[in-house]
Amino acid sequence: MRLTNALLRQHIGFFFKKHWLQQGKRVPNSTGAEEELAARGITVVDPSEVLKEQRPREDFNIPGMVPPPVALDETHPLWKAEPAYVYGDTNVLLEGVRQAQSLLNTAVYDDLPLKVEEKLEQTKITTQLDRSMQQAVLSALVFDTEQVKNAIVKVPDRPAYKLPRTYGISEGRRNQLILSKLVTHCERFAGRSVNANRKVVFNARFLVPLVKDSERVLLNLKAESMIISQDPLKPLDTSVYRPLDVELPNLFPLKETVSIPVQNIYDWKNEYPISRNYKLSHPHTILIHCSPSDVKNATELPVSRDQIEGRTMLKAFTVAAARARQLYGDDVKALPNPITVQAVQTDSKTFHFSVYQLNTLDLGSSTERNMWFRKAPLDLYSECGYIVGKPTLADYNKDVLRYFAVFYSN
């Protein structure tokens, strides 16, 4: 049927709209009640002014509800007027080890301390323990039941090409499992007398505020695992290694804080996660994860091996400095006794072993200098996974367990 005006007059929608317009033109008639009240001296008040009670707003927490995010501005409880360079777990230094040397006043040696090298030559891993470690590697990196989306893999020659996503064990869990297996086998190697003086803690957070050339630098770092001991590691003799004879690199025209992000929100305090009253409070060895997804460059360039090693040095320094200030006070410069910390960094395949000795917290001192000993990275294997449907561990390197056992029993 054709839509005409005669038809539309009978349409319910049309009728409702016209009725709405007509009723909107009505003028409310006065009942005379307000005039009568005014004549009797009674004031007429708007009900909203009487009934609406002004109550202060009360914030309360509802279980299960996610609190609103805290604004990252001047209202933040940790906001500071003076900005600082804050180095975190995802950051790396632009110049790697050279920049870390200059920033931390540290001499670098491309070998482990002589006592550690002598102990390495004397240490031998039994065949039974070696075979058990090989099975543990397969158990951690192949047979684990976790199945999550792996990190996106990029093809350098075709950056826009998207490879199919694969499922498997996440990088964080791989690192955690392989380090746990190594610690377990080191406990079997060392025996009960050593194990009684060792303990492993996880996700230990360290804060160390520094002032270098009138600029604030805050090291806010975490050790995914840390071995603590009842007795501190024996300090190395500086007269043997003579760190003052090692020339520090010159970064000119770059600043020592280049590539470290600047923030106004930070916690300017020293923090060591273990109470000094606990008998196993001395730092012994820190075990650090470093997978490709854990760190990134500010320039979006691939992270180099030198930058990863510089990250290890900074973490070892942070642990030693936090412990030194806990023992000797926040204003200490020259330490009464040096603090030595061992460090192992891994991505579940490559292991980097190093030893850091903190001699001074005066980063501009010309009479004292810290020391860092490092070994060339070691690969635990060349390939580990399913090859043609068969679990395979190719080119297993037993030296990794030997180095780990020496560090643990040191």
XYZ file of C-alpha atoms in Angstrom:
410
model
C 0.000 0.000 0.000
C 1.293 3.413 -0.935
C 2.256 5.694 1.918
C -0.037 8.728 1.806
C -0.986 11.429 4.301
C -4.348 9.737 4.888
C -2.587 6.519 5.777
C -0.016 8.202 7.970
C -2.763 9.889 10.028
C -3.776 6.477 11.301
C -0.142 5.405 12.057
C 0.534 4.940 15.788
C 4.040 6.386 15.538
C 2.804 9.447 13.708
C 0.008 9.906 16.268
C 2.418 9.614 19.228
C 4.780 12.246 17.810
C 1.956 14.700 17.139
C 0.471 14.086 20.588
C 3.906 14.697 22.170
C 4.239 18.019 20.372
C 0.722 19.075 21.342
C 1.184 18.212 24.999
C 4.512 20.051 25.002
C 2.688 23.315 24.242
C 0.511 23.130 27.360
C 1.110 25.835 29.944
C 0.858 24.684 33.568
C -1.909 26.516 35.379
C -1.249 28.106 38.732
C -3.156 26.516 41.611
C -2.724 29.558 43.841
C -1.028 27.493 46.560
C 2.240 29.423 46.445
C 0.466 32.818 46.686
C -1.598 31.572 49.610
C 1.495 30.391 51.496
C 3.296 33.656 50.837
C 0.304 35.586 52.205
C 0.523 33.568 55.410
C 4.278 34.288 55.732
C 5.468 30.797 54.806
C 8.571 30.661 52.579
C 8.537 28.232 49.692
C 11.912 26.396 49.289
C 13.121 24.168 46.469
C 12.970 20.539 47.742
C 16.451 19.759 46.365
C 17.975 22.306 48.732
C 16.440 20.619 51.745
C 16.563 16.927 50.923
C 20.029 16.706 49.347
C 22.571 16.093 52.116
C 26.166 17.046 51.348
C 28.266 14.088 52.428
C 32.042 13.787 51.950
C 33.177 11.106 49.499
C 34.475 7.969 51.164
C 36.684 5.574 49.189
C 36.511 1.922 50.128
C 37.934 -1.259 48.658
C 35.670 -3.942 47.251
C 37.235 -7.423 47.342
C 37.935 -8.673 43.844
C 37.797 -5.232 42.208
C 40.900 -3.940 40.426
C 41.903 -0.540 41.848
C 42.166 2.335 39.372
C 45.669 2.982 38.023
C 47.740 5.621 39.783
C 48.321 8.693 37.642
C 51.962 9.158 36.645
C 52.080 12.866 37.431
C 52.707 15.217 40.366
C 50.018 13.445 42.389
C 52.007 10.187 42.475
C 53.269 9.393 45.998
C 56.834 8.810 44.707
C 56.989 11.971 42.582
C 60.252 13.912 42.966
C 60.859 17.437 41.699
C 64.441 16.562 40.739
C 64.610 13.978 37.909
C 66.973 11.009 38.103
C 68.468 8.435 35.761
C 66.698 5.178 36.666
C 68.312 1.971 35.391
C 65.910 -0.997 35.448
C 65.816 -4.662 34.463
C 64.800 -3.989 30.847
C 67.520 -1.403 30.160
C 70.976 -1.864 28.663
C 73.840 0.599 28.353
C 74.557 1.967 24.905
C 78.313 1.325 25.110
C 78.018 -1.888 27.121
C 80.984 -2.838 29.316
C 82.958 0.325 28.504
C 80.166 2.549 29.763
C 79.660 0.391 32.865
C 83.390 0.640 33.624
C 83.361 4.423 33.451
C 80.094 4.760 35.391
C 81.052 2.384 38.233
C 84.800 3.137 38.420
C 85.635 -0.501 37.720
C 88.647 -2.279 36.248
C 87.771 -5.232 33.991
C 89.807 -8.450 33.677
C 89.141 -10.949 30.903
C 89.611 -13.975 33.136
C 88.400 -15.260 36.469
C 90.478 -14.773 39.661
C 93.532 -16.999 40.015
C 92.105 -18.966 42.955
C 88.956 -19.759 40.981
C 90.989 -20.836 37.946
C 93.110 -23.161 40.115
C 89.997 -24.684 41.627
C 88.525 -25.187 38.162
C 91.549 -27.196 37.098
C 91.252 -29.400 40.178
C 87.494 -29.967 39.920
C 86.153 -32.967 38.033
C 82.524 -33.945 37.564
C 81.709 -37.631 37.889
C 80.206 -39.496 34.949
C 77.064 -40.292 36.907
C 76.466 -36.633 37.794
C 77.218 -35.600 34.216
C 74.654 -38.028 32.778
C 72.094 -36.908 35.326
C 72.643 -33.304 34.267
C 72.059 -34.177 30.617
C 68.729 -35.764 31.524
C 67.896 -32.705 33.618
C 68.526 -30.407 30.639
C 66.110 -32.450 28.502
C 63.598 -32.465 31.340
C 63.765 -28.675 31.717
C 63.902 -27.595 28.073
C 62.048 -30.369 26.208
C 59.803 -32.445 28.463
C 58.260 -29.666 30.557
C 54.494 -29.543 30.097
C 54.043 -25.767 29.794
C 52.621 -24.734 26.430
C 52.310 -21.007 25.781
C 52.776 -18.758 22.775
C 56.452 -18.222 22.144
C 57.950 -14.848 21.313
C 57.482 -13.461 17.815
C 60.417 -14.378 15.560
C 61.484 -11.782 12.994
C 63.301 -12.423 9.733
C 66.029 -9.731 9.418
C 65.833 -9.657 5.620
C 62.021 -9.492 5.657
C 60.994 -7.441 8.720
C 57.334 -7.177 7.664
C 56.912 -10.937 7.175
C 55.035 -12.687 9.985
C 56.133 -16.210 10.789
C 53.556 -18.624 12.258
C 53.422 -18.438 16.073
C 54.782 -21.509 17.812
C 53.827 -22.949 21.188
C 56.268 -24.237 23.776
C 58.009 -23.457 27.068
C 58.302 -19.742 27.825
C 61.732 -18.131 28.085
C 61.301 -17.233 31.748
C 60.370 -20.782 32.708
C 63.247 -22.243 30.671
C 65.718 -20.035 32.527
C 64.158 -20.817 35.886
C 64.159 -24.573 35.319
C 67.693 -24.868 33.953
C 69.152 -22.800 36.826
C 67.177 -24.846 39.345
C 68.560 -28.077 37.854
C 72.108 -26.730 37.978
C 71.751 -25.672 41.624
C 70.361 -29.123 42.511
C 73.311 -30.902 40.902
C 75.755 -28.518 42.595
C 74.211 -29.448 45.937
C 74.818 -33.113 45.120
C 78.395 -32.290 44.164
C 79.213 -30.100 47.187
C 77.748 -32.243 49.955
C 75.910 -31.525 53.164
C 78.658 -29.468 54.820
C 78.463 -26.805 52.101
C 74.686 -26.991 51.582
C 74.081 -26.221 55.259
C 75.612 -22.764 54.687
C 73.726 -21.986 51.481
C 70.183 -20.920 50.686
C 68.449 -19.823 47.487
C 66.034 -16.865 47.413
C 63.966 -15.784 44.416
C 63.041 -12.426 42.891
C 65.228 -10.363 45.222
C 64.830 -6.619 44.587
C 67.715 -4.157 45.147
C 67.733 -0.348 45.203
C 70.961 1.680 45.183
C 70.892 5.504 44.833
C 74.087 7.089 43.509
C 75.284 10.598 42.732
C 77.758 10.865 39.864
C 78.955 14.279 38.688
C 76.070 16.008 40.548
C 73.496 13.835 38.768
C 71.197 11.351 40.435
C 71.405 7.720 39.296
C 69.147 5.046 40.773
C 69.829 1.339 40.179
C 66.521 -0.512 40.554
C 67.338 -4.128 39.703
C 66.194 -7.647 40.488
C 68.027 -10.947 40.834
C 65.723 -13.738 39.686
C 67.606 -16.146 41.979
C 70.300 -15.480 44.544
C 72.409 -17.869 46.592
C 73.090 -16.485 50.070
C 75.612 -17.868 52.552
C 76.537 -17.748 56.203
C 80.033 -16.417 55.514
C 80.967 -13.754 52.946
C 83.237 -14.554 50.028
C 86.880 -13.823 50.774
C 87.989 -10.552 49.136
C 90.668 -10.575 46.446
C 94.019 -8.904 47.032
C 94.189 -5.608 45.151
C 97.996 -5.626 45.342
C 98.007 -8.675 43.067
C 95.597 -7.376 40.423
C 96.500 -3.662 40.731
C 93.204 -2.173 39.459
C 94.634 1.363 39.433
C 96.980 0.296 36.633
C 93.996 -0.515 34.388
C 93.013 2.522 32.357
C 89.309 3.369 32.280
C 87.771 4.002 28.846
C 87.048 7.544 27.684
C 83.474 7.932 26.436
C 83.814 11.508 25.187
C 81.668 13.038 23.713
C 79.101 10.697 25.333
C 78.011 11.026 28.954
C 78.294 8.083 31.316
C 74.500 8.102 31.754
C 73.669 7.977 28.052
C 70.713 5.669 27.174
C 69.550 5.497 30.837
C 65.944 6.787 30.991
C 65.164 9.886 33.072
C 62.202 9.765 35.469
C 60.592 11.894 38.171
C 58.882 8.923 39.834
C 61.378 6.846 41.821
C 62.090 5.641 45.353
C 65.317 7.314 46.501
C 66.478 4.850 49.147
C 68.848 1.935 49.648
C 67.249 -1.502 49.850
C 68.758 -4.930 50.479
C 66.025 -7.613 50.664
C 67.479 -9.710 53.534
C 67.768 -8.583 57.123
C 71.299 -8.271 58.448
C 70.210 -10.186 61.568
C 69.570 -13.336 59.527
C 72.555 -15.683 59.731
C 72.498 -16.459 55.968
C 72.434 -12.834 54.833
C 75.667 -12.538 52.835
C 75.328 -12.398 49.029
C 77.168 -15.284 47.405
C 76.056 -15.784 43.775
C 73.315 -14.067 41.785
C 71.609 -15.987 38.981
C 70.257 -13.657 36.300
C 67.884 -14.276 33.400
C 68.599 -12.504 30.135
C 66.381 -13.556 27.226
C 65.830 -11.461 24.075
C 62.393 -10.417 25.324
C 63.779 -9.280 28.715
C 65.923 -6.384 27.486
C 65.737 -3.830 24.704
C 67.719 -0.927 23.328
C 66.374 2.603 23.466
C 67.360 2.849 19.781
C 65.380 -0.347 18.899
C 68.604 -1.936 17.599
C 69.370 -5.577 18.512
C 71.008 -6.011 21.923
C 74.687 -6.939 21.580
C 76.655 -9.431 23.647
C 78.756 -6.606 25.101
C 75.616 -4.835 26.345
C 74.399 -8.037 28.009
C 77.715 -8.395 29.845
C 77.520 -4.750 30.919
C 74.092 -5.528 32.379
C 75.674 -8.354 34.405
C 78.287 -5.987 35.825
C 75.639 -3.464 36.873
C 73.557 -6.113 38.621
C 76.557 -7.491 40.505
C 77.570 -3.962 41.559
C 74.013 -3.218 42.736
C 73.900 -6.300 44.971
C 77.313 -5.545 46.486
C 76.546 -1.842 46.977
C 73.173 -2.519 48.615
C 74.834 -4.938 51.040
C 77.682 -2.506 51.773
C 75.284 0.282 52.697
C 73.242 -2.061 54.850
C 76.385 -2.976 56.813
C 78.273 0.330 56.918
C 75.603 3.021 56.453
C 74.171 4.982 53.539
C 77.022 7.517 53.509
C 79.914 5.050 53.301
C 82.527 5.663 50.598
C 85.689 3.618 51.298
C 84.610 0.193 52.534
C 86.275 -1.257 55.657
C 86.066 -4.699 54.028
C 85.501 -5.271 50.300
C 82.372 -7.159 49.253
C 82.648 -9.866 46.591
C 79.712 -11.211 44.578
C 79.647 -13.928 41.928
C 77.260 -13.615 38.988
C 75.880 -16.089 36.430
C 73.742 -14.816 33.571
C 71.943 -17.098 31.110
C 69.292 -17.321 28.415
C 69.009 -21.122 29.068
C 71.674 -21.831 26.410
C 74.594 -19.431 26.883
C 76.114 -18.968 30.349
C 78.294 -16.052 31.398
C 80.332 -16.367 34.629
C 81.836 -13.356 36.397
C 83.047 -12.123 39.803
C 82.654 -8.545 41.060
C 84.507 -7.020 44.002
C 83.312 -3.729 45.454
C 86.197 -1.784 47.006
C 84.721 1.715 47.077
C 81.424 3.532 46.581
C 83.242 6.752 45.669
C 82.702 6.527 41.905
C 85.013 9.461 41.251
C 87.912 8.168 43.351
C 91.407 8.118 41.866
C 92.953 6.130 44.736
C 90.607 3.129 44.785
C 88.851 1.174 42.087
C 86.433 -1.743 41.900
C 87.244 -4.976 40.037
C 85.224 -7.203 37.717
C 86.479 -10.573 36.443
C 84.679 -12.220 33.542
C 84.954 -15.385 31.509
C 84.053 -15.822 27.860
C 80.444 -17.083 27.501
C 79.937 -20.859 27.430
C 77.216 -22.649 25.448
C 75.536 -25.491 27.316
C 74.500 -27.137 24.016
C 74.229 -26.346 20.340
C 70.696 -27.643 19.866
C 68.079 -28.927 22.285
C 64.592 -29.949 21.213
C 62.633 -32.346 19.036
C 64.452 -33.225 15.806
C 62.424 -35.440 13.472
C 60.171 -36.230 16.404
C 63.045 -37.357 18.648
C 64.201 -35.432 21.767
C 67.795 -34.399 21.078
C 70.552 -32.715 23.094
C 73.427 -31.941 20.736
C 76.981 -30.971 21.736
C 76.386 -30.917 25.478
C 79.126 -28.927 27.277
C 79.934 -30.389 30.700
C 82.188 -27.424 31.570
C 79.106 -25.362 32.435
C 78.273 -27.647 35.358
C 81.931 -27.637 36.429
C 82.063 -23.823 36.510
C 78.731 -23.725 38.322
C 79.922 -26.255 40.917
C 83.091 -24.241 41.580
C 81.084 -21.047 42.032
C 78.619 -22.788 44.357
C 81.262 -24.393 46.580
C 83.604 -21.350 46.560
